[in-house]
Amino acid sequence: MRSLLLDPARLAEIERQVAAANQRFTTLYPGDPPERRPVHSVYGGAHLFKAGGQHRLGQIALASLDAYAPDPLTFAEALALPGDARLAQTIYERVRAKLHSEPVEDQRADFEDGYGYRADAEEDAHATTVGEQLALGLAEQTLPPFVGIRIKSFADESFVRAARTLDHVLAALAARSGGAVPPHFVVTLPKVSLPEHVAALATLLTTIEHASGIAAGTIAIDLMIETPQAIVNQRGESNLRRLVDAGDGRVMSIAFGTYDYTAACAITARYQAHDHPAADFARAAIQAALAGTGIAISDSVTTIMPIGPHRSSSSQPLSELQLAENRAVVQQAWKIHYDNITRSLQHGYYQSWDLHPAQLPVRYAAVYAFFLGQLGDAAQRLHAFLARASQATLVGNLFDDAATGQGLLNFFLRGIACGALTEAEALAAGITLDELHSRSFMQIVAARRGDRAAGDTA
């Protein structure tokens, strides 16, 4: 019998090296967490921010739906929804329910583009009010599940103003809340180009937390990628992971800004669009750099607002022609927004922005159509995958395709969290309620294998 060429001791040494490298890789790329993530961010001027304001936005969204798509068929035709009348009915009913119960998942009080440049005293006052409203909403439980502020950029001309606004908001919040911060609270930093921008914000937050009684490390950072230099640095290297690492563990999410980015690429306003190839390149670069890291990525906005050109008054109602013109304009804007959201979803961006409450019905319609359209296939795949995984031979207690299995489970978790799917629809995939609530594919597999082993020895 021919002897083997590999010495067992040498093989064990190489195995240890590979295992150490694999562990480093797992630390760097832990995968997407199973916790809930929002399907959008609603940006509005900070001067308008109020605790409980999400419900007012929901009322406006419902009024828009009632005015321009009062029934499932009209809504489906306006958006060119896929599927049959039954699916259209389901989407319409779930959209209305969402707008009643939780119209906004993630909200930003915006001190940048949605606010503009104002006198220091005016912005100071608005920043203090935002902090007080955040504390009030926290106490009354009227805030969206995710909330935050967007400050101005760290360009030379706006750094001091941005830091001052941050200080006013957090000082007022901490004073009113006793140092408590809303869950999933983030500070969005726009127009990031340098790791030093991120490091500076992290240092500011650490200083403010220490001085205010806010628990250290509580406040997360959301970065806006709006410049080519944020994608590729002066050495031609990807800059994105450097930006994230500069945040000292605080960076939880990245948002792409299509219009500032394409403008920075010297693309004229006429051709700046959601689907411009330059924007697609940036999205792909962000995705490639951050895939598997657990950093959430968000797409950009639709800038065409669903607002009709004609306004009625108590003394002058709109004519039939004016009503028809309003309907056409709103439905056209809806369709553009629907197509943009759907395109983002198809490219793996499960979150993007809304700027007007009349965009909210379309947001949820697009997301719900995306999830419901894949429900049957996803249920079959998860059922088969769980059956195969629970019977597979494990090596080192890890199933080879655990990431794929977690991705399938995350599909249902995402869909349920945003109202697209019901728990009953997830259970049809052969998963139990306890397994679903565990949010962990590997935990489900381990429990099933344990039950199987116990049955074999009984």
Short mmCIF file of C-alpha atoms in Angstrom, two decimals:
data_model
loop_
_atom_site.label_atom_id
_atom_site.label_comp_id
_atom_site.label_asym_id
_atom_site.label_seq_id
_atom_site.Cartn_x
_atom_site.Cartn_y
_atom_site.Cartn_z
CA MET A 1 0.00 0.00 0.00
CA ARG A 2 1.40 3.36 -1.03
CA SER A 3 2.03 5.73 1.89
CA LEU A 4 0.53 9.24 1.99
CA LEU A 5 2.77 12.21 1.33
CA LEU A 6 1.40 14.62 3.92
CA ASP A 7 2.87 14.40 7.39
CA PRO A 8 0.02 14.48 9.96
CA ALA A 9 1.76 17.12 12.08
CA ARG A 10 2.34 19.35 9.04
CA LEU A 11 -1.25 18.85 7.92
CA ALA A 12 -2.52 19.83 11.39
CA GLU A 13 -0.37 22.97 11.29
CA ILE A 14 -1.80 24.00 7.91
CA GLU A 15 -5.31 23.24 9.14
CA ARG A 16 -4.78 25.59 12.09
CA GLN A 17 -3.62 28.34 9.72
CA VAL A 18 -6.67 27.90 7.52
CA ALA A 19 -8.97 27.82 10.55
CA ALA A 20 -7.45 31.05 11.85
CA ALA A 21 -7.91 32.70 8.46
CA ASN A 22 -11.50 31.47 8.29
CA GLN A 23 -12.15 32.91 11.74
CA ARG A 24 -10.74 36.29 10.69
CA PHE A 25 -12.96 36.19 7.61
CA THR A 26 -16.03 35.39 9.70
CA THR A 27 -15.24 38.30 12.01
CA LEU A 28 -14.92 40.67 9.07
CA TYR A 29 -17.95 39.27 7.24
CA PRO A 30 -20.48 38.03 9.81
CA GLY A 31 -23.38 38.25 7.35
CA ASP A 32 -26.62 40.18 7.60
CA PRO A 33 -28.14 40.13 11.08
CA PRO A 34 -31.65 38.72 11.45
CA GLU A 35 -32.89 41.82 13.28
CA ARG A 36 -35.49 44.00 11.61
CA ARG A 37 -34.40 46.62 9.11
CA PRO A 38 -36.62 49.37 7.69
CA VAL A 39 -37.76 49.36 4.07
CA HIS A 40 -37.40 53.12 3.72
CA SER A 41 -36.23 56.35 5.32
CA VAL A 42 -38.58 59.34 5.31
CA TYR A 43 -36.70 62.62 5.17
CA GLY A 44 -38.34 65.90 6.15
CA GLY A 45 -37.18 69.33 7.23
CA ALA A 46 -36.12 69.39 10.88
CA HIS A 47 -38.29 72.46 11.49
CA LEU A 48 -41.34 70.25 10.82
CA PHE A 49 -40.35 67.31 13.04
CA LYS A 50 -42.81 66.37 15.78
CA ALA A 51 -43.25 63.41 18.10
CA GLY A 52 -46.10 61.35 16.69
CA GLY A 53 -45.81 63.09 13.34
CA GLN A 54 -45.68 59.76 11.53
CA HIS A 55 -49.42 59.34 12.05
CA ARG A 56 -50.11 62.66 10.36
CA LEU A 57 -48.00 61.48 7.42
CA GLY A 58 -50.08 58.30 7.34
CA GLN A 59 -53.29 60.32 7.19
CA ILE A 60 -51.97 62.36 4.26
CA ALA A 61 -50.88 59.16 2.51
CA LEU A 62 -54.32 57.61 2.96
CA ALA A 63 -56.00 60.78 1.68
CA SER A 64 -53.83 60.62 -1.44
CA LEU A 65 -54.74 56.96 -1.93
CA ASP A 66 -58.44 57.73 -1.49
CA ALA A 67 -58.27 60.60 -3.97
CA TYR A 68 -56.24 59.00 -6.74
CA ALA A 69 -56.67 55.22 -6.28
CA PRO A 70 -59.83 54.59 -4.25
CA ASP A 71 -59.97 50.89 -5.14
CA PRO A 72 -57.54 48.02 -5.79
CA LEU A 73 -58.06 47.96 -9.55
CA THR A 74 -57.29 51.65 -10.02
CA PHE A 75 -54.18 51.33 -7.87
CA ALA A 76 -53.01 48.21 -9.71
CA GLU A 77 -53.53 49.83 -13.10
CA ALA A 78 -51.71 53.02 -12.07
CA LEU A 79 -48.65 51.07 -10.98
CA ALA A 80 -48.96 48.20 -13.47
CA LEU A 81 -48.81 45.74 -10.59
CA PRO A 82 -47.96 42.16 -11.54
CA GLY A 83 -50.33 39.30 -10.86
CA ASP A 84 -54.09 38.90 -10.86
CA ALA A 85 -56.97 40.78 -9.22
CA ARG A 86 -56.64 38.72 -6.05
CA LEU A 87 -53.02 39.78 -5.59
CA ALA A 88 -53.96 43.40 -6.29
CA GLN A 89 -56.67 43.19 -3.62
CA THR A 90 -54.21 41.71 -1.10
CA ILE A 91 -51.61 44.40 -1.78
CA TYR A 92 -54.16 47.20 -1.55
CA GLU A 93 -55.60 45.94 1.74
CA ARG A 94 -52.16 45.47 3.30
CA VAL A 95 -50.99 48.89 2.14
CA ARG A 96 -54.01 50.54 3.75
CA ALA A 97 -53.48 48.56 6.95
CA LYS A 98 -49.83 49.61 7.04
CA LEU A 99 -50.68 53.28 6.56
CA HIS A 100 -53.10 53.05 9.48
CA SER A 101 -50.84 51.14 11.87
CA GLU A 102 -47.23 52.09 11.07
CA PRO A 103 -46.96 54.50 8.13
CA VAL A 104 -43.29 55.33 8.74
CA GLU A 105 -40.60 52.80 9.62
CA ASP A 106 -37.60 55.13 9.64
CA GLN A 107 -37.61 58.93 9.90
CA ARG A 108 -34.92 61.61 9.68
CA ALA A 109 -35.19 65.15 10.98
CA ASP A 110 -33.19 66.78 8.21
CA PHE A 111 -30.88 69.75 8.82
CA GLU A 112 -29.30 69.50 5.37
CA ASP A 113 -31.05 69.66 1.97
CA GLY A 114 -34.54 69.53 3.46
CA TYR A 115 -33.75 72.42 5.78
CA GLY A 116 -31.22 74.70 4.10
CA TYR A 117 -28.99 77.38 5.59
CA ARG A 118 -30.53 79.62 8.23
CA ALA A 119 -29.37 81.99 10.92
CA ASP A 120 -27.49 80.23 13.71
CA ALA A 121 -30.05 81.24 16.31
CA GLU A 122 -32.87 79.76 14.22
CA GLU A 123 -31.11 76.44 13.63
CA ASP A 124 -30.09 76.29 17.30
CA ALA A 125 -33.74 76.66 18.29
CA HIS A 126 -34.94 74.05 15.81
CA ALA A 127 -32.21 71.62 16.93
CA THR A 128 -33.26 72.03 20.55
CA THR A 129 -36.89 71.46 19.59
CA VAL A 130 -35.99 68.29 17.69
CA GLY A 131 -34.19 66.95 20.76
CA GLU A 132 -37.18 67.75 22.96
CA GLN A 133 -39.59 66.14 20.50
CA LEU A 134 -37.43 63.01 20.35
CA ALA A 135 -37.55 62.79 24.15
CA LEU A 136 -41.32 63.33 24.13
CA GLY A 137 -41.83 60.67 21.47
CA LEU A 138 -39.62 58.27 23.40
CA ALA A 139 -41.67 58.82 26.56
CA GLU A 140 -45.02 58.54 24.76
CA GLN A 141 -43.89 55.73 22.42
CA THR A 142 -45.00 57.70 19.36
CA LEU A 143 -41.75 57.57 17.37
CA PRO A 144 -41.21 55.28 14.37
CA PRO A 145 -39.22 52.09 15.09
CA PHE A 146 -36.13 53.76 13.55
CA VAL A 147 -35.38 57.47 13.83
CA GLY A 148 -32.51 59.93 13.58
CA ILE A 149 -31.23 63.26 12.35
CA ARG A 150 -29.21 64.36 9.34
CA ILE A 151 -26.70 67.10 10.06
CA LYS A 152 -24.83 69.20 7.53
CA SER A 153 -21.64 67.92 5.94
CA PHE A 154 -18.16 68.23 7.40
CA ALA A 155 -16.98 70.55 4.64
CA ASP A 156 -14.96 73.48 5.98
CA GLU A 157 -17.85 75.92 5.70
CA SER A 158 -20.39 73.75 7.54
CA PHE A 159 -18.43 71.65 10.06
CA VAL A 160 -18.92 73.95 13.05
CA ARG A 161 -22.61 74.36 12.22
CA ALA A 162 -23.06 70.59 11.92
CA ALA A 163 -21.33 69.94 15.24
CA ARG A 164 -23.35 72.68 16.94
CA THR A 165 -26.63 71.24 15.68
CA LEU A 166 -25.62 67.78 16.86
CA ASP A 167 -24.78 69.20 20.28
CA HIS A 168 -28.11 71.05 20.61
CA VAL A 169 -30.19 68.02 19.57
CA LEU A 170 -28.45 65.53 21.85
CA ALA A 171 -28.18 67.92 24.80
CA ALA A 172 -31.93 68.61 24.67
CA LEU A 173 -32.74 64.93 24.20
CA ALA A 174 -30.55 63.82 27.11
CA ALA A 175 -31.82 66.57 29.41
CA ARG A 176 -35.45 65.60 28.82
CA SER A 177 -34.95 61.81 28.77
CA GLY A 178 -32.40 61.38 31.52
CA GLY A 179 -29.81 60.16 29.04
CA ALA A 180 -32.08 57.73 27.22
CA VAL A 181 -31.99 57.56 23.42
CA PRO A 182 -34.70 56.18 21.10
CA PRO A 183 -34.04 52.63 19.85
CA HIS A 184 -32.15 52.48 16.55
CA PHE A 185 -31.29 56.19 16.73
CA VAL A 186 -28.73 57.29 14.13
CA VAL A 187 -26.91 60.41 13.01
CA THR A 188 -26.66 60.69 9.23
CA LEU A 189 -23.52 62.37 7.88
CA PRO A 190 -23.90 63.56 4.27
CA LYS A 191 -21.30 63.97 1.53
CA VAL A 192 -18.68 61.81 3.21
CA SER A 193 -15.42 61.59 1.27
CA LEU A 194 -12.72 60.94 3.85
CA PRO A 195 -12.27 58.50 6.74
CA GLU A 196 -11.36 61.54 8.82
CA HIS A 197 -14.95 62.83 8.42
CA VAL A 198 -16.27 59.64 9.97
CA ALA A 199 -13.65 59.56 12.71
CA ALA A 200 -14.50 63.15 13.62
CA LEU A 201 -18.20 62.33 13.99
CA ALA A 202 -17.40 59.27 16.10
CA THR A 203 -15.23 61.43 18.37
CA LEU A 204 -17.95 64.07 18.68
CA LEU A 205 -20.48 61.40 19.64
CA THR A 206 -18.16 59.87 22.23
CA THR A 207 -17.57 63.30 23.76
CA ILE A 208 -21.27 64.16 23.84
CA GLU A 209 -22.24 60.78 25.29
CA HIS A 210 -19.71 61.17 28.09
CA ALA A 211 -20.87 64.71 28.91
CA SER A 212 -24.61 64.02 28.70
CA GLY A 213 -25.02 60.73 30.51
CA ILE A 214 -25.93 58.86 27.34
CA ALA A 215 -24.47 55.35 27.49
CA ALA A 216 -21.16 55.06 25.65
CA GLY A 217 -21.45 53.75 22.11
CA THR A 218 -25.23 54.14 21.98
CA ILE A 219 -25.51 56.47 19.01
CA ALA A 220 -24.98 54.90 15.59
CA ILE A 221 -23.75 56.53 12.39
CA ASP A 222 -25.37 56.45 8.96
CA LEU A 223 -23.07 57.53 6.11
CA MET A 224 -24.21 59.11 2.85
CA ILE A 225 -22.17 58.16 -0.19
CA GLU A 226 -22.55 61.08 -2.60
CA THR A 227 -19.08 61.59 -4.07
CA PRO A 228 -16.86 59.46 -6.32
CA GLN A 229 -14.05 59.85 -3.78
CA ALA A 230 -16.13 57.98 -1.22
CA ILE A 231 -16.13 55.02 -3.61
CA VAL A 232 -12.51 55.14 -4.82
CA ASN A 233 -9.70 56.94 -3.01
CA GLN A 234 -6.64 58.70 -4.42
CA ARG A 235 -4.77 55.39 -4.73
CA GLY A 236 -7.51 53.80 -6.78
CA GLU A 237 -8.60 51.60 -3.88
CA SER A 238 -12.10 51.05 -2.56
CA ASN A 239 -12.66 53.62 0.17
CA LEU A 240 -15.87 52.23 1.62
CA ARG A 241 -14.50 49.82 4.20
CA ARG A 242 -12.07 52.51 5.36
CA LEU A 243 -14.99 54.87 5.91
CA VAL A 244 -16.85 52.24 7.91
CA ASP A 245 -13.81 51.28 9.99
CA ALA A 246 -13.10 54.93 10.81
CA GLY A 247 -16.38 55.04 12.74
CA ASP A 248 -14.96 52.84 15.50
CA GLY A 249 -17.86 50.39 15.34
CA ARG A 250 -20.60 53.01 15.13
CA VAL A 251 -21.35 52.84 11.39
CA MET A 252 -24.45 50.71 10.98
CA SER A 253 -25.69 51.82 7.56
CA ILE A 254 -24.76 53.43 4.25
CA ALA A 255 -27.09 55.45 2.02
CA PHE A 256 -26.42 56.27 -1.62
CA GLY A 257 -27.28 59.71 -2.99
CA THR A 258 -27.89 59.43 -6.72
CA TYR A 259 -28.18 63.07 -7.66
CA ASP A 260 -25.21 64.53 -5.78
CA TYR A 261 -23.13 61.56 -6.92
CA THR A 262 -23.98 61.90 -10.60
CA ALA A 263 -23.50 65.68 -10.39
CA ALA A 264 -20.04 65.07 -8.93
CA CYS A 265 -19.37 62.85 -11.96
CA ALA A 266 -20.04 65.90 -14.18
CA ILE A 267 -23.33 64.49 -15.45
CA THR A 268 -25.68 67.33 -16.35
CA ALA A 269 -28.99 67.71 -14.55
CA ARG A 270 -31.00 66.52 -17.54
CA TYR A 271 -29.35 63.09 -17.43
CA GLN A 272 -29.09 62.61 -13.68
CA ALA A 273 -31.42 59.70 -13.01
CA HIS A 274 -31.96 56.73 -10.75
CA ASP A 275 -30.90 54.30 -13.49
CA HIS A 276 -27.90 56.20 -14.87
CA PRO A 277 -24.95 53.83 -15.45
CA ALA A 278 -22.73 55.92 -13.16
CA ALA A 279 -25.22 55.45 -10.34
CA ASP A 280 -25.43 51.73 -11.04
CA PHE A 281 -21.65 51.48 -10.85
CA ALA A 282 -21.66 53.19 -7.45
CA ARG A 283 -24.39 50.90 -6.15
CA ALA A 284 -22.50 47.83 -7.29
CA ALA A 285 -19.28 49.11 -5.73
CA ILE A 286 -21.02 49.77 -2.40
CA GLN A 287 -22.62 46.34 -2.52
CA ALA A 288 -19.37 44.54 -3.34
CA ALA A 289 -17.40 46.35 -0.63
CA LEU A 290 -19.95 45.83 2.13
CA ALA A 291 -21.63 42.52 1.29
CA GLY A 292 -21.54 40.18 4.25
CA THR A 293 -20.37 42.85 6.70
CA GLY A 294 -23.78 43.39 8.28
CA ILE A 295 -23.78 47.06 7.23
CA ALA A 296 -27.22 48.00 5.89
CA ILE A 297 -27.30 49.71 2.49
CA SER A 298 -29.99 52.07 1.27
CA ASP A 299 -30.74 53.41 -2.18
CA SER A 300 -31.66 56.96 -3.09
CA VAL A 301 -34.78 59.03 -3.79
CA THR A 302 -37.39 59.65 -6.44
CA THR A 303 -37.41 63.42 -6.89
CA ILE A 304 -40.66 63.68 -8.89
CA MET A 305 -43.32 64.31 -6.26
CA PRO A 306 -46.91 62.98 -6.55
CA ILE A 307 -48.49 66.41 -6.20
CA GLY A 308 -51.21 67.61 -8.57
CA PRO A 309 -50.88 71.03 -10.21
CA HIS A 310 -54.32 72.24 -9.08
CA ARG A 311 -55.44 73.13 -5.56
CA SER A 312 -59.04 73.49 -4.48
CA SER A 313 -60.39 75.95 -1.95
CA SER A 314 -63.61 76.27 0.03
CA SER A 315 -64.85 78.85 -2.45
CA GLN A 316 -63.56 77.25 -5.65
CA PRO A 317 -63.71 73.46 -6.04
CA LEU A 318 -61.78 71.81 -8.84
CA SER A 319 -63.39 71.15 -12.19
CA GLU A 320 -63.58 67.66 -13.64
CA LEU A 321 -60.75 68.54 -16.02
CA GLN A 322 -58.56 69.76 -13.16
CA LEU A 323 -59.31 66.63 -11.14
CA ALA A 324 -58.34 64.48 -14.13
CA GLU A 325 -55.11 66.43 -14.62
CA ASN A 326 -54.22 66.02 -10.95
CA ARG A 327 -54.92 62.29 -11.15
CA ALA A 328 -52.71 61.89 -14.23
CA VAL A 329 -49.80 63.79 -12.68
CA VAL A 330 -49.97 61.93 -9.37
CA GLN A 331 -50.31 58.51 -10.95
CA GLN A 332 -47.40 59.20 -13.30
CA ALA A 333 -45.20 60.18 -10.33
CA TRP A 334 -46.40 57.07 -8.49
CA LYS A 335 -45.38 54.85 -11.41
CA ILE A 336 -41.90 56.37 -11.56
CA HIS A 337 -41.45 55.85 -7.82
CA TYR A 338 -42.77 52.29 -8.06
CA ASP A 339 -40.35 51.44 -10.86
CA ASN A 340 -37.40 52.95 -8.96
CA ILE A 341 -38.22 51.03 -5.78
CA THR A 342 -38.73 47.79 -7.68
CA ARG A 343 -35.43 48.25 -9.48
CA SER A 344 -33.67 48.82 -6.16
CA LEU A 345 -35.22 45.68 -4.70
CA GLN A 346 -34.22 43.63 -7.71
CA HIS A 347 -30.63 44.83 -7.26
CA GLY A 348 -30.53 43.86 -3.58
CA TYR A 349 -31.25 47.28 -2.08
CA TYR A 350 -34.12 46.66 0.32
CA GLN A 351 -34.32 50.25 1.55
CA SER A 352 -34.50 53.66 -0.12
CA TRP A 353 -35.95 57.10 0.56
CA ASP A 354 -39.34 58.76 0.59
CA LEU A 355 -39.66 62.55 0.63
CA HIS A 356 -43.43 63.07 0.57
CA PRO A 357 -46.28 61.26 2.37
CA ALA A 358 -48.06 60.64 -0.94
CA GLN A 359 -45.12 58.40 -1.88
CA LEU A 360 -45.83 56.05 1.03
CA PRO A 361 -48.66 54.05 -0.61
CA VAL A 362 -46.33 53.30 -3.52
CA ARG A 363 -43.47 52.39 -1.22
CA TYR A 364 -45.44 49.66 0.45
CA ALA A 365 -47.13 48.54 -2.76
CA ALA A 366 -43.75 47.98 -4.43
CA VAL A 367 -42.28 46.20 -1.42
CA TYR A 368 -45.36 44.03 -0.93
CA ALA A 369 -45.54 43.10 -4.61
CA PHE A 370 -41.86 42.12 -4.44
CA PHE A 371 -42.34 39.80 -1.46
CA LEU A 372 -45.73 38.38 -2.39
CA GLY A 373 -44.58 37.70 -5.93
CA GLN A 374 -41.80 35.43 -4.62
CA LEU A 375 -43.73 33.89 -1.74
CA GLY A 376 -44.50 30.54 -3.37
CA ASP A 377 -40.96 29.90 -4.59
CA ALA A 378 -39.40 31.08 -1.34
CA ALA A 379 -41.67 28.84 0.74
CA GLN A 380 -40.77 25.79 -1.35
CA ARG A 381 -37.06 26.56 -1.17
CA LEU A 382 -37.04 27.11 2.58
CA HIS A 383 -39.01 23.90 3.18
CA ALA A 384 -36.61 21.86 1.04
CA PHE A 385 -33.57 23.58 2.45
CA LEU A 386 -34.55 22.93 6.06
CA ALA A 387 -35.24 19.28 5.29
CA ARG A 388 -31.86 18.88 3.62
CA ALA A 389 -29.96 20.84 6.27
CA SER A 390 -31.44 19.01 9.23
CA GLN A 391 -30.37 15.69 7.72
CA ALA A 392 -26.98 16.80 6.39
CA THR A 393 -23.68 15.68 7.82
CA LEU A 394 -22.22 18.59 9.73
CA VAL A 395 -18.50 19.31 9.81
CA GLY A 396 -17.43 21.22 12.88
CA ASN A 397 -21.12 21.69 13.64
CA LEU A 398 -21.58 24.04 10.67
CA PHE A 399 -23.79 23.41 7.68
CA ASP A 400 -22.03 24.41 4.44
CA ASP A 401 -24.86 26.59 3.12
CA ALA A 402 -25.88 28.21 6.40
CA ALA A 403 -25.66 31.69 4.87
CA THR A 404 -28.07 30.71 2.10
CA GLY A 405 -30.47 29.22 4.62
CA GLN A 406 -30.32 32.35 6.77
CA GLY A 407 -30.98 34.40 3.65
CA LEU A 408 -34.15 32.42 2.95
CA LEU A 409 -35.27 32.85 6.55
CA ASN A 410 -34.47 36.57 6.36
CA PHE A 411 -36.76 36.85 3.33
CA PHE A 412 -39.70 35.90 5.52
CA LEU A 413 -38.50 37.95 8.49
CA ARG A 414 -38.17 41.05 6.30
CA GLY A 415 -41.54 40.48 4.68
CA ILE A 416 -43.34 40.00 7.99
CA ALA A 417 -41.63 42.98 9.65
CA CYS A 418 -42.82 45.42 6.98
CA GLY A 419 -46.33 43.98 6.65
CA ALA A 420 -45.87 42.36 3.25
CA LEU A 421 -46.28 38.82 4.57
CA THR A 422 -48.14 37.22 7.44
CA GLU A 423 -46.77 34.70 9.91
CA ALA A 424 -49.27 32.19 8.54
CA GLU A 425 -47.71 32.53 5.08
CA ALA A 426 -44.29 31.85 6.57
CA LEU A 427 -45.54 28.81 8.48
CA ALA A 428 -46.73 27.35 5.18
CA ALA A 429 -43.04 26.83 4.37
CA GLY A 430 -42.95 24.11 7.02
CA ILE A 431 -41.43 26.22 9.77
CA THR A 432 -42.94 26.51 13.24
CA LEU A 433 -43.76 29.76 15.00
CA ASP A 434 -41.05 29.17 17.60
CA GLU A 435 -38.53 28.49 14.84
CA LEU A 436 -39.56 31.66 13.03
CA HIS A 437 -39.23 33.73 16.20
CA SER A 438 -35.75 32.31 16.83
CA ARG A 439 -34.63 34.26 13.72
CA SER A 440 -31.67 31.86 13.34
CA PHE A 441 -31.37 29.23 10.62
CA MET A 442 -28.56 27.40 12.41
CA GLN A 443 -30.53 27.32 15.65
CA ILE A 444 -33.46 25.77 13.80
CA VAL A 445 -31.21 23.16 12.17
CA ALA A 446 -29.48 22.31 15.44
CA ALA A 447 -32.80 21.87 17.24
CA ARG A 448 -34.20 19.66 14.47
CA ARG A 449 -31.07 17.51 14.40
CA GLY A 450 -31.28 17.18 18.18
CA ASP A 451 -34.90 16.07 17.96
CA ARG A 452 -33.98 13.63 15.19
CA ALA A 453 -31.10 12.17 17.22
CA ALA A 454 -33.32 11.80 20.27
CA GLY A 455 -35.88 9.97 18.15
CA ASP A 456 -33.25 7.63 16.75
CA THR A 457 -32.07 6.60 20.23
CA ALA A 458 -35.53 6.21 21.71
#
